[in-house]
mmCIF file of C-alpha atoms in Angstrom:
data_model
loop_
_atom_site.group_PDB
_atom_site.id
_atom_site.type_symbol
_atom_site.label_atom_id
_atom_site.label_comp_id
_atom_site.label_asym_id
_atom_site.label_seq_id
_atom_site.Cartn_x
_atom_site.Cartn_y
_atom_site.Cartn_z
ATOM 1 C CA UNK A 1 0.000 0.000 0.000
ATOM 2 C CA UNK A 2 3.023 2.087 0.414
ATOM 3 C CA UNK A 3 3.150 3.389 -3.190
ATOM 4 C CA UNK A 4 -0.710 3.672 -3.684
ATOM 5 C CA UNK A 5 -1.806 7.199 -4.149
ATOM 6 C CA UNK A 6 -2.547 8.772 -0.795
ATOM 7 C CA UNK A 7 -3.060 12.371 -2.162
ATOM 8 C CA UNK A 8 -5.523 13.130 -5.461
ATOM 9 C CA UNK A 9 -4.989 16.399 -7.212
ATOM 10 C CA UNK A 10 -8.180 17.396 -8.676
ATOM 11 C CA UNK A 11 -7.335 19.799 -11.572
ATOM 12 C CA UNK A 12 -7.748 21.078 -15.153
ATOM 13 C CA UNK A 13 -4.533 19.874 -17.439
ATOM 14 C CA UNK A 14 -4.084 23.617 -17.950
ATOM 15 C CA UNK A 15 -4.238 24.263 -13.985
ATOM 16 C CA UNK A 16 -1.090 24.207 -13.137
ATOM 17 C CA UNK A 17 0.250 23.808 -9.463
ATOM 18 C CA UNK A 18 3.437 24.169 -8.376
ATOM 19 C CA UNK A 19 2.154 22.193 -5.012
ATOM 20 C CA UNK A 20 2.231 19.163 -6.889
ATOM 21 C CA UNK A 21 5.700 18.860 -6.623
ATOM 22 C CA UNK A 22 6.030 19.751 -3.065
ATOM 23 C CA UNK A 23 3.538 17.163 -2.435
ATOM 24 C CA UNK A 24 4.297 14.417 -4.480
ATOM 25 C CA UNK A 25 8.522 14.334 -2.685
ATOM 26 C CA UNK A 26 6.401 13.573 0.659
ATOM 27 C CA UNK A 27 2.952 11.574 -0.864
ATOM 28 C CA UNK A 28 2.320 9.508 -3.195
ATOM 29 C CA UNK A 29 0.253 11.663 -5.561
ATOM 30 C CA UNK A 30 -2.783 10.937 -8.307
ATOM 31 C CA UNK A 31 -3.176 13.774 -10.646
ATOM 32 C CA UNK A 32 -6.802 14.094 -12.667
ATOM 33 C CA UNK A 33 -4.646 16.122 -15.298
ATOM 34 C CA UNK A 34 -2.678 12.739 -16.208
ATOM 35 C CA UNK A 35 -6.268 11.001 -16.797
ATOM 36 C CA UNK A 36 -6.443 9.771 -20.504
ATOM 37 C CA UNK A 37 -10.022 8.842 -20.070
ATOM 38 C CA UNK A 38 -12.808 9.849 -18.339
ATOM 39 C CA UNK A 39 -12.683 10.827 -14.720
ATOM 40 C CA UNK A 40 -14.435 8.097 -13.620
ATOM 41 C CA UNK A 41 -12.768 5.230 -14.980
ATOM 42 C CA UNK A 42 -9.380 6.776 -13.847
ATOM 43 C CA UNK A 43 -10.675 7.132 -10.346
ATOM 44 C CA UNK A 44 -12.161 3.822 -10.145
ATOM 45 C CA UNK A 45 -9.039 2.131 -11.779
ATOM 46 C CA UNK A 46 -6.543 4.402 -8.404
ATOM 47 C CA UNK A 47 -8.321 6.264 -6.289
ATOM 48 C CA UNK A 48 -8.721 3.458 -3.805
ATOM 49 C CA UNK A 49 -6.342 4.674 -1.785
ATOM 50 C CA UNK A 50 -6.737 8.153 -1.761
ATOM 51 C CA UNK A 51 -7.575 9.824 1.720
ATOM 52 C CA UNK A 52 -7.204 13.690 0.653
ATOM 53 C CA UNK A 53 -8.410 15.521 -2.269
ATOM 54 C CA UNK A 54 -6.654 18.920 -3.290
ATOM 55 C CA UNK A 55 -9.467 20.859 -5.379
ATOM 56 C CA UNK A 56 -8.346 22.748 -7.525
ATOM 57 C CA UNK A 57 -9.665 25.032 -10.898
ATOM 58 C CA UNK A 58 -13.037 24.809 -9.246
ATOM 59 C CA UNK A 59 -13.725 21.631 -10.945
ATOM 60 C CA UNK A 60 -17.298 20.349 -9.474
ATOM 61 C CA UNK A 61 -17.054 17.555 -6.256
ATOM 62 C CA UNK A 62 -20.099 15.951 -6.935
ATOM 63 C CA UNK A 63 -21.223 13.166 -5.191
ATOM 64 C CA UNK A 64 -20.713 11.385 -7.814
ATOM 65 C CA UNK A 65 -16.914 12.119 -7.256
ATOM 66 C CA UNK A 66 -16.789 11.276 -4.078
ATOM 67 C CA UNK A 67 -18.660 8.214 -4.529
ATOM 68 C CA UNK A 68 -15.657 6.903 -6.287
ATOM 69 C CA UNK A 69 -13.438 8.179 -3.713
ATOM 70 C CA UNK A 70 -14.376 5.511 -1.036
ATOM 71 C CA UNK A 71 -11.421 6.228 1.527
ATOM 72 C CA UNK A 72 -11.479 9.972 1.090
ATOM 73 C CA UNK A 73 -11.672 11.885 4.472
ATOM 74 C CA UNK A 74 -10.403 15.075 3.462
ATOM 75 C CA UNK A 75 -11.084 17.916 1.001
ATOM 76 C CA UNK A 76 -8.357 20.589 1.060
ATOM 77 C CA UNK A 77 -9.754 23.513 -1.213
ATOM 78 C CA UNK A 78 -8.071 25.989 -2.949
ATOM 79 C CA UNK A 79 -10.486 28.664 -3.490
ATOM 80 C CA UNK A 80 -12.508 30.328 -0.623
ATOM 81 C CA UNK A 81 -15.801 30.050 -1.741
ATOM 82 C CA UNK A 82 -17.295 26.124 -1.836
ATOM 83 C CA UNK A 83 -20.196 26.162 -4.125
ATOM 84 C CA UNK A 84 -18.806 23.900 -6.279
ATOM 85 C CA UNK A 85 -18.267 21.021 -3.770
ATOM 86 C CA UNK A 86 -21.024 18.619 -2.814
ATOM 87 C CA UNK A 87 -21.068 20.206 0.942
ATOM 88 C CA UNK A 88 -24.670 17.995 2.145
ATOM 89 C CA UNK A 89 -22.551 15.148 0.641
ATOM 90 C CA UNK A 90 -19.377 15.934 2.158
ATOM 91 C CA UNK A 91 -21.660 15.893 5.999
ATOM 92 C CA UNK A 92 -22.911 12.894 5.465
ATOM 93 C CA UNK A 93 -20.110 11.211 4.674
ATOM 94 C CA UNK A 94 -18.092 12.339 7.288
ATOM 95 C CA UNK A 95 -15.297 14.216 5.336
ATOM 96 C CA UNK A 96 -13.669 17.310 6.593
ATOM 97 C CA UNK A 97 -13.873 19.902 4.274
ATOM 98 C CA UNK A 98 -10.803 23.013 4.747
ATOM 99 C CA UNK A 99 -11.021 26.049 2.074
ATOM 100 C CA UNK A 100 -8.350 28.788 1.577
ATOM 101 C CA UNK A 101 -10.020 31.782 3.247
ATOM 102 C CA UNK A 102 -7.496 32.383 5.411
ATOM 103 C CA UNK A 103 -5.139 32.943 1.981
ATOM 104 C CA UNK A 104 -7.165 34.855 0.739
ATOM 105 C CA UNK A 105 -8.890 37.409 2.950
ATOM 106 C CA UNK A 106 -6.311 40.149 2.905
ATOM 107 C CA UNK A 107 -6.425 40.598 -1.211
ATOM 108 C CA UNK A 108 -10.633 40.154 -1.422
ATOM 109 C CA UNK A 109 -10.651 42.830 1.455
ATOM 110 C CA UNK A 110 -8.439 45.199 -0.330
ATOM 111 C CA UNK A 111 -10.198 44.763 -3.547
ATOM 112 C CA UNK A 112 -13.531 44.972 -1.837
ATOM 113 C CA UNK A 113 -12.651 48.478 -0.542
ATOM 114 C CA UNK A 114 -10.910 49.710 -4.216
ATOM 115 C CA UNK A 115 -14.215 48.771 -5.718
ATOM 116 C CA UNK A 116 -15.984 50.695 -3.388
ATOM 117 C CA UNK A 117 -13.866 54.220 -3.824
ATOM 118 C CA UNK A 118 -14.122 53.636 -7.374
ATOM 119 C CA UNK A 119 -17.739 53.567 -7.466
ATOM 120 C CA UNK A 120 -18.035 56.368 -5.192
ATOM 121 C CA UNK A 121 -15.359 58.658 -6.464
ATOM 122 C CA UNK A 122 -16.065 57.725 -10.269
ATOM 123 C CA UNK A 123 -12.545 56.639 -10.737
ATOM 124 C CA UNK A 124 -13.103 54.221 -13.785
ATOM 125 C CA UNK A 125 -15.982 56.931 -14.880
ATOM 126 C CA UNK A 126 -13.212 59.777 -14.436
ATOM 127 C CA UNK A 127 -10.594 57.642 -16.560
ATOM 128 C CA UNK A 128 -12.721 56.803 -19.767
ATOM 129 C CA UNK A 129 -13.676 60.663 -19.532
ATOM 130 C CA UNK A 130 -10.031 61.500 -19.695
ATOM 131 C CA UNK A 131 -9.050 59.061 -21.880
ATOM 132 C CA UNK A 132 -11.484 60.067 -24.275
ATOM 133 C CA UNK A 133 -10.462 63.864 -24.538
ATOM 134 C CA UNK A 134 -13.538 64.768 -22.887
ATOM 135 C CA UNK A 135 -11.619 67.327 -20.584
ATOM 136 C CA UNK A 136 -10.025 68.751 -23.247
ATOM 137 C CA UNK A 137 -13.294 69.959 -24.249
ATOM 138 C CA UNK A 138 -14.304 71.731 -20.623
ATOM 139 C CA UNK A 139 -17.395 69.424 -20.687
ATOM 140 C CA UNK A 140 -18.521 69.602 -16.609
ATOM 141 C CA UNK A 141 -17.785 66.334 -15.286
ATOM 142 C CA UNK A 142 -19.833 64.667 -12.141
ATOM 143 C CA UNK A 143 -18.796 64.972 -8.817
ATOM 144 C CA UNK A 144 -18.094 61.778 -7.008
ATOM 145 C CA UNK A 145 -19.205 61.118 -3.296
ATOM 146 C CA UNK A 146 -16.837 61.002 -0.205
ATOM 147 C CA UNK A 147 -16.367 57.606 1.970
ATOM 148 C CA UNK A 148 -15.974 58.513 4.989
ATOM 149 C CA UNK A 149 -18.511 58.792 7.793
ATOM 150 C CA UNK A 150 -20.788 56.265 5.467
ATOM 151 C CA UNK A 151 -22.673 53.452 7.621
ATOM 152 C CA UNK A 152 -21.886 49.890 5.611
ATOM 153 C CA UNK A 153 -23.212 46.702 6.107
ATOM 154 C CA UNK A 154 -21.402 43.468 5.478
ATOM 155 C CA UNK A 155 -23.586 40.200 4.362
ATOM 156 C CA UNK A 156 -20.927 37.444 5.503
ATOM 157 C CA UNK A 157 -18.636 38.459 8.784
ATOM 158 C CA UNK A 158 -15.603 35.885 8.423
ATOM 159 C CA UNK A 159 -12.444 35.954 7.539
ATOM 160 C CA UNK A 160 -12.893 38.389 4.423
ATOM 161 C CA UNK A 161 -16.092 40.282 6.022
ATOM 162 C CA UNK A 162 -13.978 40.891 9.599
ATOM 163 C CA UNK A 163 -10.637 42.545 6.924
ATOM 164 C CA UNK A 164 -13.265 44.287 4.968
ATOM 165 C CA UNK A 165 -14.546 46.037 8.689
ATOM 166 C CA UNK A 166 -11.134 46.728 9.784
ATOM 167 C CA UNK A 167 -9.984 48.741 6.505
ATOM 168 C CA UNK A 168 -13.264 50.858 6.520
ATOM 169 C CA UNK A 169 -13.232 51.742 10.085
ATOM 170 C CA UNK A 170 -9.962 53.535 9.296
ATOM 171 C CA UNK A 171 -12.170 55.431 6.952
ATOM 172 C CA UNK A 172 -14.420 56.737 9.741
ATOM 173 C CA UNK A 173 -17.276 54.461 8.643
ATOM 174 C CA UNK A 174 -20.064 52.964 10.621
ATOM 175 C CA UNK A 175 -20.375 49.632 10.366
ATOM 176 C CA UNK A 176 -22.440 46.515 10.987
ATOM 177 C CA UNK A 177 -23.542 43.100 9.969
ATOM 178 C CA UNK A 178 -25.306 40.444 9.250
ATOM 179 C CA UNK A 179 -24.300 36.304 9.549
ATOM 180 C CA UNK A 180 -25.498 32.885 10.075
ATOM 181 C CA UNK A 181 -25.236 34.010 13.966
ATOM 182 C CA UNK A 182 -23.653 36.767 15.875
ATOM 183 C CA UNK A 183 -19.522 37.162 16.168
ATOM 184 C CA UNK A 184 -19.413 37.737 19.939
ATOM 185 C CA UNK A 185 -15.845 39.457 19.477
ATOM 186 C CA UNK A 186 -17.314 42.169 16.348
ATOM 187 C CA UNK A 187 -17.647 45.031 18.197
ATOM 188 C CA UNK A 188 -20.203 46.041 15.946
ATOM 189 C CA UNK A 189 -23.757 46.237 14.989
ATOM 190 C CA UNK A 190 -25.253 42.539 13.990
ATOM 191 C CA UNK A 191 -28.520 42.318 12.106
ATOM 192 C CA UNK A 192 -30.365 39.223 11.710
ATOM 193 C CA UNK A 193 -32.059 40.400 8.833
ATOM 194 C CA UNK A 194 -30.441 41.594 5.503
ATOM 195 C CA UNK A 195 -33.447 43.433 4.544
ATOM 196 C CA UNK A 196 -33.253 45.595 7.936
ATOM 197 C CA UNK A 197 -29.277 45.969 7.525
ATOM 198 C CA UNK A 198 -29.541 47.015 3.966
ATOM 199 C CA UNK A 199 -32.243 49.933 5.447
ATOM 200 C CA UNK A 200 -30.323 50.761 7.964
ATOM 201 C CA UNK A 201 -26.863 51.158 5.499
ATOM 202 C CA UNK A 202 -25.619 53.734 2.891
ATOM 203 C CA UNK A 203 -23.513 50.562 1.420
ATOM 204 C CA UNK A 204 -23.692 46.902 1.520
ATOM 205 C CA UNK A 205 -21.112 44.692 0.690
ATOM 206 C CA UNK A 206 -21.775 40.661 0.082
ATOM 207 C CA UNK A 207 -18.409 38.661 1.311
ATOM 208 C CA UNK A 208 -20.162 35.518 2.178
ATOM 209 C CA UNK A 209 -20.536 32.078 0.958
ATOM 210 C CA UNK A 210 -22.994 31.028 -1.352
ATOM 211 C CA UNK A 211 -25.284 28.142 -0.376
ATOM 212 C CA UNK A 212 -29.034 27.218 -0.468
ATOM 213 C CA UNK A 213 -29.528 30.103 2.104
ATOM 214 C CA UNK A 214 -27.962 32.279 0.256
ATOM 215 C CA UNK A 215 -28.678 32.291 -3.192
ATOM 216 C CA UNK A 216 -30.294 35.374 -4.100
ATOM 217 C CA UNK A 217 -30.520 36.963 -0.671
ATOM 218 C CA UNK A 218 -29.937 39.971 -2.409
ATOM 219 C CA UNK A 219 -33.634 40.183 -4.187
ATOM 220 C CA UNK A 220 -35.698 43.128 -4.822
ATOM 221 C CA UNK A 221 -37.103 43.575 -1.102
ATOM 222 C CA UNK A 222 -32.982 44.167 -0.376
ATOM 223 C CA UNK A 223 -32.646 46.684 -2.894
ATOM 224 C CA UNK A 224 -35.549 48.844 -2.379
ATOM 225 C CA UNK A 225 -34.318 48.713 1.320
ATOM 226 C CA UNK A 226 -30.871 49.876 0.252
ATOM 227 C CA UNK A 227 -32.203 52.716 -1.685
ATOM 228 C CA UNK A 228 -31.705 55.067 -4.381
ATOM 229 C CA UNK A 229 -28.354 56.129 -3.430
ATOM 230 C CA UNK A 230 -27.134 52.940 -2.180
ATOM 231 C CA UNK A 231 -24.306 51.195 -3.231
ATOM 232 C CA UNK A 232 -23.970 47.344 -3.619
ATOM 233 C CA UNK A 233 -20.621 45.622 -3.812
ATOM 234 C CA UNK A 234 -20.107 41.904 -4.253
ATOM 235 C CA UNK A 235 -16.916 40.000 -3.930
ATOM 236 C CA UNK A 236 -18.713 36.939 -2.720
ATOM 237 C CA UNK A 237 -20.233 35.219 -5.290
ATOM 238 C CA UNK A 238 -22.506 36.101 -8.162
ATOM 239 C CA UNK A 239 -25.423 34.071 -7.257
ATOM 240 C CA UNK A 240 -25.668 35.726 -4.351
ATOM 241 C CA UNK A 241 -27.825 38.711 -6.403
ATOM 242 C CA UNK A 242 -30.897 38.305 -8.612
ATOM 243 C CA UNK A 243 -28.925 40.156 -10.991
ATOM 244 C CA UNK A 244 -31.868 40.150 -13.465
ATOM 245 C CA UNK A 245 -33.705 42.537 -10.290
ATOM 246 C CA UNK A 246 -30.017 44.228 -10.304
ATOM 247 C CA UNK A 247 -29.604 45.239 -13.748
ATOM 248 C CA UNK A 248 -33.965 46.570 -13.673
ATOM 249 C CA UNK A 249 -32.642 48.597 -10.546
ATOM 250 C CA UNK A 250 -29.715 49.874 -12.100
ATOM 251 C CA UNK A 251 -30.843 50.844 -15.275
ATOM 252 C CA UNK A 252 -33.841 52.358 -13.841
ATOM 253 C CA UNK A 253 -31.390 54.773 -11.471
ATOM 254 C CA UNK A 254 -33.306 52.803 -8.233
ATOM 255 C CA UNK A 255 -29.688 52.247 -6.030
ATOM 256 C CA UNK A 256 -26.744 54.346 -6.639
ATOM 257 C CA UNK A 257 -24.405 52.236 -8.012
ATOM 258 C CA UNK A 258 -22.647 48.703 -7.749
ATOM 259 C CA UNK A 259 -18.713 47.032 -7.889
ATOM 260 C CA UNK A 260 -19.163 43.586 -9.311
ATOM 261 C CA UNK A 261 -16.213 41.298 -9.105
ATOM 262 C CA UNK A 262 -18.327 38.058 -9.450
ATOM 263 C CA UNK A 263 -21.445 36.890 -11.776
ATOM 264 C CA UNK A 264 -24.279 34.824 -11.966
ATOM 265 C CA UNK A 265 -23.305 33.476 -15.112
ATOM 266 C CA UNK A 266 -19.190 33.751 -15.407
ATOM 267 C CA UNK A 267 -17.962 34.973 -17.746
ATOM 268 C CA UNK A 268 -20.576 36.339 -18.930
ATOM 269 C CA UNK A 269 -21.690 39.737 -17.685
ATOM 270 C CA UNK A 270 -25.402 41.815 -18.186
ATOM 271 C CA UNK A 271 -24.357 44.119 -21.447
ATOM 272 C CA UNK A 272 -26.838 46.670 -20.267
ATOM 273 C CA UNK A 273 -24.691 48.027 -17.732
ATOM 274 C CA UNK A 274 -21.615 48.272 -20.154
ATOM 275 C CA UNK A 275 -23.244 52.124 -20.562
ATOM 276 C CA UNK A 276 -23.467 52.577 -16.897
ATOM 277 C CA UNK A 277 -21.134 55.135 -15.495
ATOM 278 C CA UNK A 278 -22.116 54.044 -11.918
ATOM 279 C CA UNK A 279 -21.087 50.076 -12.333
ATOM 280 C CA UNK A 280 -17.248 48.864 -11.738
ATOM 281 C CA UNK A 281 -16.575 45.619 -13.321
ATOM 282 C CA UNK A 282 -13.973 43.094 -12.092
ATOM 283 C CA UNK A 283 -13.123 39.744 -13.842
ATOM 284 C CA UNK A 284 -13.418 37.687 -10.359
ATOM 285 C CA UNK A 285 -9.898 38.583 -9.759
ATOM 286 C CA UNK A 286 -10.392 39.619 -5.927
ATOM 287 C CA UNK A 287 -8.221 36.926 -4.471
ATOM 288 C CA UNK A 288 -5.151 36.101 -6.704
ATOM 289 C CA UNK A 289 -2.539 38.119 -6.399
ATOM 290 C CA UNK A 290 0.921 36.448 -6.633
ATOM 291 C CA UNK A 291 1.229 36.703 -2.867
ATOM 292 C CA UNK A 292 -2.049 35.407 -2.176
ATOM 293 C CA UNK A 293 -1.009 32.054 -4.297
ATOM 294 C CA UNK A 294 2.153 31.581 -2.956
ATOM 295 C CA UNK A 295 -0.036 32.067 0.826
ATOM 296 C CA UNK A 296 -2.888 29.559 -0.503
ATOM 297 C CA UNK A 297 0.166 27.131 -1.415
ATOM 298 C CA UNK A 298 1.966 27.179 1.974
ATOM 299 C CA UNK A 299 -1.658 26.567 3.425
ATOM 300 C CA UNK A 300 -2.130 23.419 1.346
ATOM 301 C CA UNK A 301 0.520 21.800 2.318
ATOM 302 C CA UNK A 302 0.175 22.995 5.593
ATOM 303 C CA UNK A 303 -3.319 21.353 5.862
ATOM 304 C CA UNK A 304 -2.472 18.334 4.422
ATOM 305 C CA UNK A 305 0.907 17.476 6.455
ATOM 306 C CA UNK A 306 -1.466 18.285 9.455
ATOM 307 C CA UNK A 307 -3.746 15.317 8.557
ATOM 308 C CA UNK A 308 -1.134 12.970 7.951
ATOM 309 C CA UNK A 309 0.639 14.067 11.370
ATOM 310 C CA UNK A 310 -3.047 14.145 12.849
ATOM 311 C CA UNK A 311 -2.082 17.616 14.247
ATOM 312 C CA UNK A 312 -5.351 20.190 13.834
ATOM 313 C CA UNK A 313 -5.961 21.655 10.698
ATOM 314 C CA UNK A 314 -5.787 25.395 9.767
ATOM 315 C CA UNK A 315 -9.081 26.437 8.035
ATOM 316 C CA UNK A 316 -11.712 24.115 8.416
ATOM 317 C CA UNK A 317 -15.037 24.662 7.158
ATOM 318 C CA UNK A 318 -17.899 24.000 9.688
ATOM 319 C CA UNK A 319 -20.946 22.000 7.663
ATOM 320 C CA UNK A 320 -23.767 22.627 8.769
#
């Protein structure tokens, strides 16, 4: 058993890692990208062995992937969000599940924050206007509105949501929450309703997971809470929005404006708010950064030498 594949790395051929080769000098490693056939006929021909599975590319774990994975007992992810994985599944079959949030957190926070002063400020607005000679020409341009002393709520107070809080508190902002239940050490304002913390906030920022619960909590109720001038930005996940009710309230001048790093339908993107002067786009590029990848590396293989030493593990997710 010695030489069976103890490790599966669960990747796109073009995905590549540079973990596999920190792994594979300490575990013997299975890599999907060296599959000739179809998934399931190379994990039913070697996976037999295979106690942790390194996710990767956010390839789907299905249940039908971890039904051929019959002594698999952990999932180390490499993304922060898990809506591609087979969570229900994952309880039921008693497999620990650890994502990289903890990688991650600084770069979605900072990018969270940059989309927010550009919608504000008009920065992307006040670049196409240069850009386009429009100054040149003395036309008046819009004024853009300040940050500071704003009250924002956060959907989503973890690891990203609690970085997110920190940086805006140095702006003088107000802020407060709303999660599955109340952080006792947020010295802040929780809400156990979104609808009442988007009434209650000038901005509302989505950095939580997306699950059955989730999925669409940001409907129309939401934004007619949020308001006119609201501003909604979203560095959680796309399905988090009706974003056929977000492009009506948009287009229709019903909130004030929106930074979108994620999408209901990746890559593809509403074209009626191309025109909008008031939308920031981002290609879902909030947590890679070449730091952030070397980080989500060091806590891969930090995870998985921690199962194999049976030492706790760094980030695991709590299924509930």
């Amino acid at each position: 058993m010695e030489n069976h594949p103890l490790v599966l790395l669960y990747r796109r051929p073009e995905f590549n890692l540079p973990i596999k080769d920190r792994l594979s000098s300490h575990f013997p490693l299975l890599d999907s990208a060296d599959s000739q056939n179809s998934i399931s006929s190379f994990l039913s021909a070697y996976a037999h062995s295979v106690r942790v599975l390194i996710g990767a590319s956010w390839l789907p774990i299905t249940s039908e992937i971890l039904g051929l994975l019959p002594s698999l007992e952990l999932i180390v992810e490499n993304s922060a969000g898990l809506d591609h994985v087979d969570l229900q599944d994952c309880r039921r079959r008693g497999i620990t599940v650890t994502n990289a949030s903890l990688a991650f957190a600084e770069d979605v926070a900072d990018l969270a924050v940059a989309l927010l002063i550009d919608v504000l400020r008009r920065i992307s607005s006040a670049d196409r206007f240069v850009r386009a000679g429009s100054w040149l020409m003395e036309v008046d341009y819009p004024l853009g509105f300040k940050l500071g002393g704003k009250r924002v709520g956060i959907v989503g107070f973890g690891s990203i949501g609690s970085k997110i809080a920190k940086r805006l508190i140095s702006f003088g902002c107000k802020i407060a929450y709303n999660s599955r239940t109340k952080k006792p050490s947020a010295p802040y304002q929780y809400y156990t309703s979104v609808n009442d913390l988007a009434a209650d906030s000038n901005i509302l920022i989505l950095a939580c997971s997306l699950t059955e619960q989730t999925r669409h909590i940001i409907n129309q109720g939401v934004l007619t809470a949020l308001g006119q001038d609201g501003v909604i930005i979203n560095v959680g996940r796309g399905g988090l929005i009706d974003e056929k009710v977000l492009v009506e309230f948009l287009m229709q001048g019903k909130i004030g404006g929106a930074g979108l790093d994620v999408f209901e339908n990746e890559p593809h993107v509403p074209k009626e708010l191309f025109s909008l002067q008031n939308v920031v786009f981002s290609p879902h590029r909030g947590a890679l950064t070449p730091e952030s990848l070397d980080a989500v590396i060091e806590l891969t293989v930090a995870n998985v030498e921690a199962f194999f030493s049976n030492e706790p593990l760094k980030s695991v997710v709590q299924l509930e």
